[in-house]
Tab-separated table of C-alpha atoms and ligand atoms in Angstrom:
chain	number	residue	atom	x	y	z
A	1	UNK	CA	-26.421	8.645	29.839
A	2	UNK	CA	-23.757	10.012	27.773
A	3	UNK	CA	-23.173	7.262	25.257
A	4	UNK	CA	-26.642	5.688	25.011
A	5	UNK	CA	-27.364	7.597	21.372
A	6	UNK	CA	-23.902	6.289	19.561
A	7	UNK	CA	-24.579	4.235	16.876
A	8	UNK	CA	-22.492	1.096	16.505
A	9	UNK	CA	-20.209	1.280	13.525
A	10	UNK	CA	-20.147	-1.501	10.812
A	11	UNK	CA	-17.524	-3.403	10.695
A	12	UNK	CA	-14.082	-2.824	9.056
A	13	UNK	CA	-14.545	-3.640	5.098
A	14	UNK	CA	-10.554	-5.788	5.373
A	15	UNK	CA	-9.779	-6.151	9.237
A	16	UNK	CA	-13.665	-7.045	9.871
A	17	UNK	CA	-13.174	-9.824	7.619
A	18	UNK	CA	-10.390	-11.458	9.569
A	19	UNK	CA	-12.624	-11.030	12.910
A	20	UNK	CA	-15.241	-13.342	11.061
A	21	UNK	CA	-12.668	-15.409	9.458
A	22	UNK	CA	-11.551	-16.063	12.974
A	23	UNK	CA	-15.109	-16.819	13.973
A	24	UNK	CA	-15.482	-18.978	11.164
A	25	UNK	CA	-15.238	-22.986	12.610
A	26	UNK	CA	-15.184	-24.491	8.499
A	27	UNK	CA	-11.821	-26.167	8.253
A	28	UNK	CA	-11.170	-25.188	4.818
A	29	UNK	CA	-11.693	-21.453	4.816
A	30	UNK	CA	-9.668	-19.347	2.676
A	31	UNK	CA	-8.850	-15.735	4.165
A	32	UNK	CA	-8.185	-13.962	0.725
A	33	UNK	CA	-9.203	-10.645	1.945
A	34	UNK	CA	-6.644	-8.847	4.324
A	35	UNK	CA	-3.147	-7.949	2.425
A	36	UNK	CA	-1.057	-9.989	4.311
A	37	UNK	CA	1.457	-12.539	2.282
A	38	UNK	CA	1.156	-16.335	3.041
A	39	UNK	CA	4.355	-18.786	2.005
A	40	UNK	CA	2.953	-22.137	0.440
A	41	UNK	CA	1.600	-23.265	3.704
A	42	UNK	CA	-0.631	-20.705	4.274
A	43	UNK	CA	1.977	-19.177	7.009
A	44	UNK	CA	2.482	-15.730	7.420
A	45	UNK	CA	6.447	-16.147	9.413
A	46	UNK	CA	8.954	-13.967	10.073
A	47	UNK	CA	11.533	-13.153	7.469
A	48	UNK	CA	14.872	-14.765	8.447
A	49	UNK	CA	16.528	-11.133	7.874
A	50	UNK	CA	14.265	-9.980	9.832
A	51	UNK	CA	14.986	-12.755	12.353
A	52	UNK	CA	18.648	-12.006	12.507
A	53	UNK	CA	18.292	-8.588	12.821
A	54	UNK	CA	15.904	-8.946	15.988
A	55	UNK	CA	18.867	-11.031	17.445
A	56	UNK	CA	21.315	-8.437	16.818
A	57	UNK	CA	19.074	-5.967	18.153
A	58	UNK	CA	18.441	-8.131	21.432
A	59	UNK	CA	21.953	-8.375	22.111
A	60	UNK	CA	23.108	-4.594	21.242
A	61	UNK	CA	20.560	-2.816	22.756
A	62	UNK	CA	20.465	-1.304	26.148
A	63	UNK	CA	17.459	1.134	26.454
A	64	UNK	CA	14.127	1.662	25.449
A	65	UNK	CA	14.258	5.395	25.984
A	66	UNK	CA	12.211	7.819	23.604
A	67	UNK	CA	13.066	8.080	19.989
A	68	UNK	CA	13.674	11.798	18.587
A	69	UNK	CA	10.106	12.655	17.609
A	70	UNK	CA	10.816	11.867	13.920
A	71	UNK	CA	12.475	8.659	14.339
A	72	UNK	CA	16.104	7.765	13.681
A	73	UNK	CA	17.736	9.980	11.011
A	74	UNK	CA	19.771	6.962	9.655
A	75	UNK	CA	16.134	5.351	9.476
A	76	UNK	CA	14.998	8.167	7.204
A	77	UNK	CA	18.178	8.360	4.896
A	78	UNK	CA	17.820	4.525	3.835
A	79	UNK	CA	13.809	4.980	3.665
A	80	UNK	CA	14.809	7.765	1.152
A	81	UNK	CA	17.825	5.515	-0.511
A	82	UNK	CA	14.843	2.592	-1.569
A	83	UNK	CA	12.320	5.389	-2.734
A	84	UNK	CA	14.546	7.604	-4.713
A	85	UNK	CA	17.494	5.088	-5.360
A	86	UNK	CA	20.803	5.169	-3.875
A	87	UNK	CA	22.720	8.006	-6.380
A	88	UNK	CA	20.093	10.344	-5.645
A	89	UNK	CA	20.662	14.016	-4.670
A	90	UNK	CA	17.398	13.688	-2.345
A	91	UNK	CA	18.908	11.235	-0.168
A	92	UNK	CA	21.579	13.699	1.460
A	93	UNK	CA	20.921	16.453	0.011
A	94	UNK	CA	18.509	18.069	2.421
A	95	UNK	CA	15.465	18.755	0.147
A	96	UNK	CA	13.563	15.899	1.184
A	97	UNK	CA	12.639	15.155	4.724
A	98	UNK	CA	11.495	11.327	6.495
A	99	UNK	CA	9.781	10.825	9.806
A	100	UNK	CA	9.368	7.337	10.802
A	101	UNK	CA	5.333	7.161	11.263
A	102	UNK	CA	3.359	4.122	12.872
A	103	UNK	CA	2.614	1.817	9.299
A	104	UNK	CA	1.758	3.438	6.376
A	105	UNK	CA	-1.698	4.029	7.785
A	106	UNK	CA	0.312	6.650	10.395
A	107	UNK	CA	2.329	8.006	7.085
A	108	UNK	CA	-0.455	9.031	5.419
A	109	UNK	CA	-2.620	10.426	8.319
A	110	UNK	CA	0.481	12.391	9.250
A	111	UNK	CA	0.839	13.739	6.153
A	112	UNK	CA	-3.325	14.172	5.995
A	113	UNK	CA	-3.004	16.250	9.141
A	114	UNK	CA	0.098	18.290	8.097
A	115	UNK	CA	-1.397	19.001	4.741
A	116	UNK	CA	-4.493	20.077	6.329
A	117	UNK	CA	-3.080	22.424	9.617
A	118	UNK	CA	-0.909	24.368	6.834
A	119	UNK	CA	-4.258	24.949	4.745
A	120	UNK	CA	-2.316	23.573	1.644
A	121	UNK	CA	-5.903	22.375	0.304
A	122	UNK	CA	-9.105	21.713	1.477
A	123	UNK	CA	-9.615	18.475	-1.258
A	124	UNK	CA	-7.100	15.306	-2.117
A	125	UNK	CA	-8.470	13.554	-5.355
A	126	UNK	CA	-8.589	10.094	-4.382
A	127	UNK	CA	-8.604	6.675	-7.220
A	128	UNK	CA	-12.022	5.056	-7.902
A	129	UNK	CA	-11.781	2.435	-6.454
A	130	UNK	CA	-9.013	2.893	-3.448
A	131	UNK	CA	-7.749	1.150	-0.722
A	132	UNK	CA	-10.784	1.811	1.802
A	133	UNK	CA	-9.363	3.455	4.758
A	134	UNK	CA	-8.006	6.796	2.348
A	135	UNK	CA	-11.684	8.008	2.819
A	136	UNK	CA	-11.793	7.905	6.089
A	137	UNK	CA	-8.008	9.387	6.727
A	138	UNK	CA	-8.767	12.521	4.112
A	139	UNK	CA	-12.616	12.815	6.624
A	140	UNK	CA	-10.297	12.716	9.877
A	141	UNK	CA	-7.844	15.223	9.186
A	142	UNK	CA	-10.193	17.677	7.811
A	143	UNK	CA	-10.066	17.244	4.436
A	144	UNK	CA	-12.063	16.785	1.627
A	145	UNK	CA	-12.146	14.184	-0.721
A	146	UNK	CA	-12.994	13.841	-4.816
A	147	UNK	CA	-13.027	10.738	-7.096
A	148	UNK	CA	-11.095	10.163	-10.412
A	149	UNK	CA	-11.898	7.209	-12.062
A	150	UNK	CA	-9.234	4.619	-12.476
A	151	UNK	CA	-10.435	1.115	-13.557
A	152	UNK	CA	-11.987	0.440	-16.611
A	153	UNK	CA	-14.155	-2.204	-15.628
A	154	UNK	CA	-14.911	-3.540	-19.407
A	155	UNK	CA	-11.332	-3.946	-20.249
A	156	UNK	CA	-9.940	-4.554	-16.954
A	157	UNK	CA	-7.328	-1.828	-17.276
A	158	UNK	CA	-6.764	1.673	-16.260
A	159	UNK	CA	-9.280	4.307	-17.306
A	160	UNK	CA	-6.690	6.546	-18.370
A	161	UNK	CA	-8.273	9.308	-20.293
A	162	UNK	CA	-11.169	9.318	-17.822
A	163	UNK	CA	-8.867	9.751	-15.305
A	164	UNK	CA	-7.082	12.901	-16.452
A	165	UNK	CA	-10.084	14.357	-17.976
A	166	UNK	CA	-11.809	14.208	-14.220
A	167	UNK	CA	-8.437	15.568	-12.716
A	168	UNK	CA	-8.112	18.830	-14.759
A	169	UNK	CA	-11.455	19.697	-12.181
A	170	UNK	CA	-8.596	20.493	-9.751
A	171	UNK	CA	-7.595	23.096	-8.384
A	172	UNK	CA	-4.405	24.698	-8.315
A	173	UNK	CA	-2.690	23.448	-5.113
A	174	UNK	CA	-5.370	20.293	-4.336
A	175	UNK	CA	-3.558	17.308	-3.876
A	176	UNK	CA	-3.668	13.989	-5.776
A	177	UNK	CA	-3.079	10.960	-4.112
A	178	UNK	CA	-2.035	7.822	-6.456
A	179	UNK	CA	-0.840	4.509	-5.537
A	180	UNK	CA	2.990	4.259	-6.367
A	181	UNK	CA	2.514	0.623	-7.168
A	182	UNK	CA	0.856	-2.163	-7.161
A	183	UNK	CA	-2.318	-0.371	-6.702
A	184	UNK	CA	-4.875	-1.390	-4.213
A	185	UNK	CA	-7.326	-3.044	-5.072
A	186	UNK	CA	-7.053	-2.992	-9.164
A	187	UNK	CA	-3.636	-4.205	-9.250
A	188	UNK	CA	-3.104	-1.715	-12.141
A	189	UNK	CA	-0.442	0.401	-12.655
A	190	UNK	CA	0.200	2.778	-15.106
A	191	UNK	CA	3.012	2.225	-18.043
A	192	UNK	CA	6.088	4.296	-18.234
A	193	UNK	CA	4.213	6.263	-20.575
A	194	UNK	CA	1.712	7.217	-18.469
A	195	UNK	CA	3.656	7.825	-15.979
A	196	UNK	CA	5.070	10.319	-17.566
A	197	UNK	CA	2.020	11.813	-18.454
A	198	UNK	CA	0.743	12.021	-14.960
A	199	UNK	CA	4.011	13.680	-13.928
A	200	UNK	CA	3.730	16.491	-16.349
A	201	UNK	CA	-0.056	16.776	-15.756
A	202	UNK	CA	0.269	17.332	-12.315
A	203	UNK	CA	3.742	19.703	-13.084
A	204	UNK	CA	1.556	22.185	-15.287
A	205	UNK	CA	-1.448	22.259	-13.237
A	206	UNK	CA	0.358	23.017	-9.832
A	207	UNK	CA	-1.383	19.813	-7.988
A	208	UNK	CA	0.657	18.491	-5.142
A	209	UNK	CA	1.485	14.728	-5.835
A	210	UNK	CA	1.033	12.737	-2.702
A	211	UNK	CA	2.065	9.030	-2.839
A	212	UNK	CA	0.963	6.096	-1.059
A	213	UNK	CA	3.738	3.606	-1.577
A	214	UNK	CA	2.710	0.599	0.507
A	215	UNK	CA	3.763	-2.650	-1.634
A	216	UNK	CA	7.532	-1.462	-2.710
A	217	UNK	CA	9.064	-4.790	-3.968
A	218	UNK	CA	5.944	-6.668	-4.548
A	219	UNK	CA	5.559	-5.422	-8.626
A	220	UNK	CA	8.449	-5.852	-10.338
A	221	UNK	CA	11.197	-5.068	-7.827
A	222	UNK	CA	12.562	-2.611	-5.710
A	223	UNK	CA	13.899	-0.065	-7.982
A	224	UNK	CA	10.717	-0.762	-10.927
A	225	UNK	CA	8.638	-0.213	-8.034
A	226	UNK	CA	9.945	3.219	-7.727
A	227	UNK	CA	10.127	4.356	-11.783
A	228	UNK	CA	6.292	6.137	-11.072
A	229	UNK	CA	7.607	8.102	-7.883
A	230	UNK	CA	11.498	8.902	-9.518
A	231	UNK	CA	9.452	10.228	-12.785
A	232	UNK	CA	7.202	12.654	-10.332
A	233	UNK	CA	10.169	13.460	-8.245
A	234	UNK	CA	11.453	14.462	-11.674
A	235	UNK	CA	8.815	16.935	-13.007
A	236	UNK	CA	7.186	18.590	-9.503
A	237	UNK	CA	9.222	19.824	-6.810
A	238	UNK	CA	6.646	19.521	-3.921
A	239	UNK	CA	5.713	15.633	-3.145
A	240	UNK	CA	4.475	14.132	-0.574
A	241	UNK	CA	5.196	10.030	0.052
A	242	UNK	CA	3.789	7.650	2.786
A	243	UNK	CA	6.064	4.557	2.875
A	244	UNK	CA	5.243	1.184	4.422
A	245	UNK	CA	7.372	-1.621	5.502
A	246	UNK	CA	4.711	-3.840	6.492
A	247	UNK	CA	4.431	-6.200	3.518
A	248	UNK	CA	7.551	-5.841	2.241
A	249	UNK	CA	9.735	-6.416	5.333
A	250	UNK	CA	6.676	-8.714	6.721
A	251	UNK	CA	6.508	-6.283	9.834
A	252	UNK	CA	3.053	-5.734	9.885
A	253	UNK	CA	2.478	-5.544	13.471
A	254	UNK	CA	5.359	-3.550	13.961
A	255	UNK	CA	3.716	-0.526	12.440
A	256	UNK	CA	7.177	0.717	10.491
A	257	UNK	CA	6.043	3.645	7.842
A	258	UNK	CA	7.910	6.502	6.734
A	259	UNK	CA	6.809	10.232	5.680
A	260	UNK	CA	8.641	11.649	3.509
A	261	UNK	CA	8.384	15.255	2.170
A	262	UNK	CA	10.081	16.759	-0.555
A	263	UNK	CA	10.633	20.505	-0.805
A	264	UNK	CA	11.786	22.566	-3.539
A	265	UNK	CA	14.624	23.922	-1.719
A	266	UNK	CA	16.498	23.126	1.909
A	267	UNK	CA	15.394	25.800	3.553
A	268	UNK	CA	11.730	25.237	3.036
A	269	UNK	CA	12.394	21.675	3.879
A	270	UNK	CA	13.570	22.686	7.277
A	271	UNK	CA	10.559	24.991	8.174
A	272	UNK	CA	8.118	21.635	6.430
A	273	UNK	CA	10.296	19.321	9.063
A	274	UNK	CA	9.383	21.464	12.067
A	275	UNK	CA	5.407	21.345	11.253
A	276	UNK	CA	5.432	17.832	10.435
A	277	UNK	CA	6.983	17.348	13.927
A	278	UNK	CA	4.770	19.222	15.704
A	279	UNK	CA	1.916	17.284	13.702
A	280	UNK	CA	3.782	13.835	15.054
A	281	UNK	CA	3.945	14.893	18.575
A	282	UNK	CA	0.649	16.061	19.061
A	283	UNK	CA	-1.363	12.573	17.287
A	284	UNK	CA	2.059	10.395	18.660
A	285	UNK	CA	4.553	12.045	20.582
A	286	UNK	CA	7.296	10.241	19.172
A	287	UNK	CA	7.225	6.641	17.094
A	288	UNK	CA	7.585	2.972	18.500
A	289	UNK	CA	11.604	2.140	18.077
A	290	UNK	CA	11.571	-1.957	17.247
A	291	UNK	CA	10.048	-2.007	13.616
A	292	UNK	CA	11.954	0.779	12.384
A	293	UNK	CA	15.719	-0.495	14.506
A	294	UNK	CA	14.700	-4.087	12.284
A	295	UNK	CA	14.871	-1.910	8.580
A	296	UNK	CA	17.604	-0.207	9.998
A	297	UNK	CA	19.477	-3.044	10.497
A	298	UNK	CA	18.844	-4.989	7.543
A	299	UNK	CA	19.344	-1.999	5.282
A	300	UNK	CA	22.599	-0.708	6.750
A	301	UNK	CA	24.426	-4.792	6.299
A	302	UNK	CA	25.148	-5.705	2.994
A	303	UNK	CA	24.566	-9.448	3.864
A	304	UNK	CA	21.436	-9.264	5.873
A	305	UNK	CA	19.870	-6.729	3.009
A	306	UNK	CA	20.633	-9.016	0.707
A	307	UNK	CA	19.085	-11.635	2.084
A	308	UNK	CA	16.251	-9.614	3.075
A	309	UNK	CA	15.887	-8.682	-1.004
A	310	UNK	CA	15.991	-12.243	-1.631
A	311	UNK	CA	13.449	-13.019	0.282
A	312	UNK	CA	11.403	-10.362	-1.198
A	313	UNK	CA	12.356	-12.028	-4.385
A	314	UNK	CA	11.107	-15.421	-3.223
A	315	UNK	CA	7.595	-13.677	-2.118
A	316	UNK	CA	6.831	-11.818	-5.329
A	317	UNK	CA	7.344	-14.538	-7.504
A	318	UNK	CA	5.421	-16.968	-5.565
A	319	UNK	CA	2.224	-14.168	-5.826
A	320	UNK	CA	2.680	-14.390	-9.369
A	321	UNK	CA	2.903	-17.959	-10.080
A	322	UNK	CA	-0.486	-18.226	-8.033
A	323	UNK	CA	-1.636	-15.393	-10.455
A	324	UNK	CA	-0.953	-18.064	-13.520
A	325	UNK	CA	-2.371	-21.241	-11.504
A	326	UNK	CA	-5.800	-19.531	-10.464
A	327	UNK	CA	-5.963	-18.137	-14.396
A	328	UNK	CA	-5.630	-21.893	-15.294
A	329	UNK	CA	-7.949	-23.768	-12.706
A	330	UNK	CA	-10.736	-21.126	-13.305
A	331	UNK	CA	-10.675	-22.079	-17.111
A	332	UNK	CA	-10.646	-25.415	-16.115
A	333	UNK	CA	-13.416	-25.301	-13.989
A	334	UNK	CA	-15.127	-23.591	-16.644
A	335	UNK	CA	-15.134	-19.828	-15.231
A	336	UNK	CA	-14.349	-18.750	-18.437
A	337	UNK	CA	-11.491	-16.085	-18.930
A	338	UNK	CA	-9.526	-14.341	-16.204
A	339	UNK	CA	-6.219	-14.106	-17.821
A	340	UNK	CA	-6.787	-10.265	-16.559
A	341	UNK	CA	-4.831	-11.247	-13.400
A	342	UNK	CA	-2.230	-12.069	-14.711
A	343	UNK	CA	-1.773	-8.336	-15.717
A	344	UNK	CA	-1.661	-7.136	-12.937
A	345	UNK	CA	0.898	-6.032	-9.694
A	346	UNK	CA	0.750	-7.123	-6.231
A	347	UNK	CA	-0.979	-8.839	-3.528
A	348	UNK	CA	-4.071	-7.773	-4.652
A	349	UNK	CA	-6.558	-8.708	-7.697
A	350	UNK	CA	-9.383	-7.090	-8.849
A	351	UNK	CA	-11.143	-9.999	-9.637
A	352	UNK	CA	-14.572	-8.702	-11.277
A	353	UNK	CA	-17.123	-11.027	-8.848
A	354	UNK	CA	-19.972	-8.318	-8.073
A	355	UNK	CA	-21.272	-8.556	-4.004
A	356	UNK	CA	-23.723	-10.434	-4.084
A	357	UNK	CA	-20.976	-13.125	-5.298
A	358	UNK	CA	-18.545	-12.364	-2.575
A	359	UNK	CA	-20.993	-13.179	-0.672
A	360	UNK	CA	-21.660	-16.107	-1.698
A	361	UNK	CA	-18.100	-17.224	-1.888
A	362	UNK	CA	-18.209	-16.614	2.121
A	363	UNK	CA	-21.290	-18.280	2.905
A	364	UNK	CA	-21.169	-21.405	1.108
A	365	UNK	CA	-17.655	-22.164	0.319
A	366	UNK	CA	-16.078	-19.836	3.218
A	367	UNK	CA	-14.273	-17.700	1.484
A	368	UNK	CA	-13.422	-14.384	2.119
A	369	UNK	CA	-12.355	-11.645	0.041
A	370	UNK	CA	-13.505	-8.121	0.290
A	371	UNK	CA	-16.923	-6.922	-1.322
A	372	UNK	CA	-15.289	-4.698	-4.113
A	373	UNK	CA	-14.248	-8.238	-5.774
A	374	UNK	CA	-10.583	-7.598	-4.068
A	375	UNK	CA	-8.743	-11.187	-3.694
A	376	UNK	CA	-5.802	-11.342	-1.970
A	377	UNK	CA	-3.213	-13.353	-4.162
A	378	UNK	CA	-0.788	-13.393	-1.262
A	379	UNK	CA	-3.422	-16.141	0.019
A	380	UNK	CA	-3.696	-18.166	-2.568
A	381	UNK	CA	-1.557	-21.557	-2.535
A	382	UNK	CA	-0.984	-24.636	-4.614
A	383	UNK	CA	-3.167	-26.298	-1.552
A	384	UNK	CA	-6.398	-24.375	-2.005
A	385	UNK	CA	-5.946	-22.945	-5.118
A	386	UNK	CA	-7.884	-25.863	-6.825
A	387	UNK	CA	-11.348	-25.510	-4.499
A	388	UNK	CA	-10.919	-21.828	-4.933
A	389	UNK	CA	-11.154	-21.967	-8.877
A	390	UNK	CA	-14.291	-24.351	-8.549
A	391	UNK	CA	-15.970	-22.605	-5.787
A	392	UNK	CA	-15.799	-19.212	-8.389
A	393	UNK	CA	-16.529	-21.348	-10.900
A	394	UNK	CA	-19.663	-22.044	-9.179
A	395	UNK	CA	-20.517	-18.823	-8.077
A	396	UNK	CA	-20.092	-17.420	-11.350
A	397	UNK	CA	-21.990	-19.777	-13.113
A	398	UNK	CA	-24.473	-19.675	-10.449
A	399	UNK	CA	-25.166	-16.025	-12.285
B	1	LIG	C1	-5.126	-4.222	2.940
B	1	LIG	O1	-5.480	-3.414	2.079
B	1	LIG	O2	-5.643	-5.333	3.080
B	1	LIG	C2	-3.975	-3.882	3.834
B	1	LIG	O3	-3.467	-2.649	3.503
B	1	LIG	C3	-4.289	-4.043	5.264
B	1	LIG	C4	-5.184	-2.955	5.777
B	1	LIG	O4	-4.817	-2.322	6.766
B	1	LIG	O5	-6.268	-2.724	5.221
């Protein structure tokens, strides 16, 4: 037999979760471990922007023939417009370069593979902790991978001087990957300051910034968002950025990312564009049309976009008035202190439960959130917030 040896693989530590979510028959379960955003009824609908545009779309299109390998250009130019902001000389200007890739999870696998087949670097330096699947996409292109420390467990902020002091171990030329916002799972970003900090450090040692930019929208807004990225694009002139519209534009099953790849001049841009095509054809061919014809649609009507940023609007603040209502019921219920989440960006908190409490949230209170301590705020509503703040309560006390 050829596959009698293969071992079976554990289960996914975020999508595994919503396979036993699923299984689990408790009707008041609380799925606070995949990133997806829930409204105040615990829905995850379509955006009405997004709506409209998938009626437009219905009526005006008539084919389903192939995309050009890297997507639609006008795609690209408004992916580049939200990232670098719309009076910047990288959005025309031929320097930088987008490919529409399937989710961000295709983005940054596309830009794993491209870094890798050009032999830019054999290691990316990767956040401790990081969203889970950047191990695995650094392993399956071929490249290494090497922890900086991020979160500073004690004070529940970022471990800033660890950080750099564990990044000047690079190499010229390795590449550092940081979250552009809203980082998953801490929910800490850095401050302007140390933004600017980064930017230079990474300027004077000659590392290549890479970018994973999944949550655009979901901090502080669409342009605040962006003030870690614009300060990078500022100070290095080689970056590389994996864009998602999954959260943002709710369009997670449409698998809508963007690569985008700045050069230091157009005419190494245009030699980068042809490799990164030939990486997309040979793991893709050429990218799925509907998720990226929605953004396209919404972005390029003034009405539609700004409903669409309204309802990005609506989304972000709801995440952090659940931050403020969970900090309250958990004092309340006598967890003690956990005004920590209210410092920080997202969907995602990094609550401080250990395991063996996660666990224990899941087994006796069905709860799910993932085993680093990650909640999901997105999940959280004024319906289940209350039996969520006891059931930690309990947990916690519980020791
Ligand atoms: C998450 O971190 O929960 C999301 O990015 C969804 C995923 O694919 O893991």
């Amino acid at each position: 037999m050829f596959f009698d040896h293969i071992e079976a693989a554990p289960a996914d530590p975020i999508l595994g979760l919503t396979e036993a979510f699923n299984r689990d028959t408790r009707a008041d379960k609380i799925n606070l471990g995949v990133g997806v955003y829930k409204d105040e009824d615990g829905k995850t609908l379509i955006l009405k922007s997004v709506k409209k545009a998938e009626q437009l779309l219905l009526e005006g299109e008539s084919t389903k023939s192939y995309l050009p390998i890297t997507g639609l250009p006008e795609y690209g130019r408004l992916a580049r417009e939200l990232i670098f902001g719309a009076g910047s000389e990288l959005v025309d200007g031929g320097r930088a370069i987008s490919c529409h890739c399937p989710g961000g999870t295709g983005a940054l696998r596309i830009g794993a593979d491209f870094i890798h087949q050009q032999n830019l670097t054999r290691t990316v330096w990767i956040s401790d902790p990081t969203w889970v699947n950047h191990y695995q996409i650094a392993n399956s292109s071929g490249l290494n991978f090497e922890r900086y420390p991020y979160y500073d467990r004690i004070n529940h902020n970022l471990a800033f001087e660890r950080m750099l002091e564990t990044l000047s171990q690079a190499k010229e030329g390795d590449v550092v990957l940081l979250h552009a916002c809203c980082h998953n799972p801490t929910g800490i970003d850095p401050t302007h300051e140390q933004w600017e900090e980064i930017a230079d450090f990474l300027a004077k040692r000659h590392l290549l910034p890479a970018l994973d930019f999944a949550y655009q929208g979901f901090g502080k807004g669409l342009d605040e968002d962006a003030w870690g990225v614009r300060e990078i694009i500022r100070r290095c002139p080689e970056v590389v950025i994996s864009s998602s519209f999954s959260k943002n534009f709710g369009l997670y099953s449409e698998r809508a990312g963007v690569l985008t790849v700045v050069s230091a001049d157009e005419k190494t841009a245009a030699k980068v564009l042809s490799q990164v095509k030939v990486a997309i054809r040979t793991a893709i061919s050429n990218p799925p049309a509907h998720g990226e014809k929605i953004v396209t649609t919404i972005l390029s009507d003034r009405d539609l976009r700004a409903e669409w940023e309204s309802e990005l609007r609506v989304m972000r603040d709801r995440i952090r008035r659940m931050r403020v209502l969970l900090v309250e019921k958990l004092k309340e219920a006598g967890a003690g202190d956990f005004s920590f989440i209210t410092e920080q960006n997202g969907m995602f908190s990094f609550s401080g439960l250990n395991k063996e409490q996660v666990e224990k949230l899941r087994e006796d209170y069905g709860i799910y959130a993932v085993a680093s301590g990650r909640i999901c705020v997105a999940g959280i509503t004024e319906r289940n917030v209350e039996r969520l703040a006891q059931s930690i309560a309990a947990v916690v006390m519980a020791g």
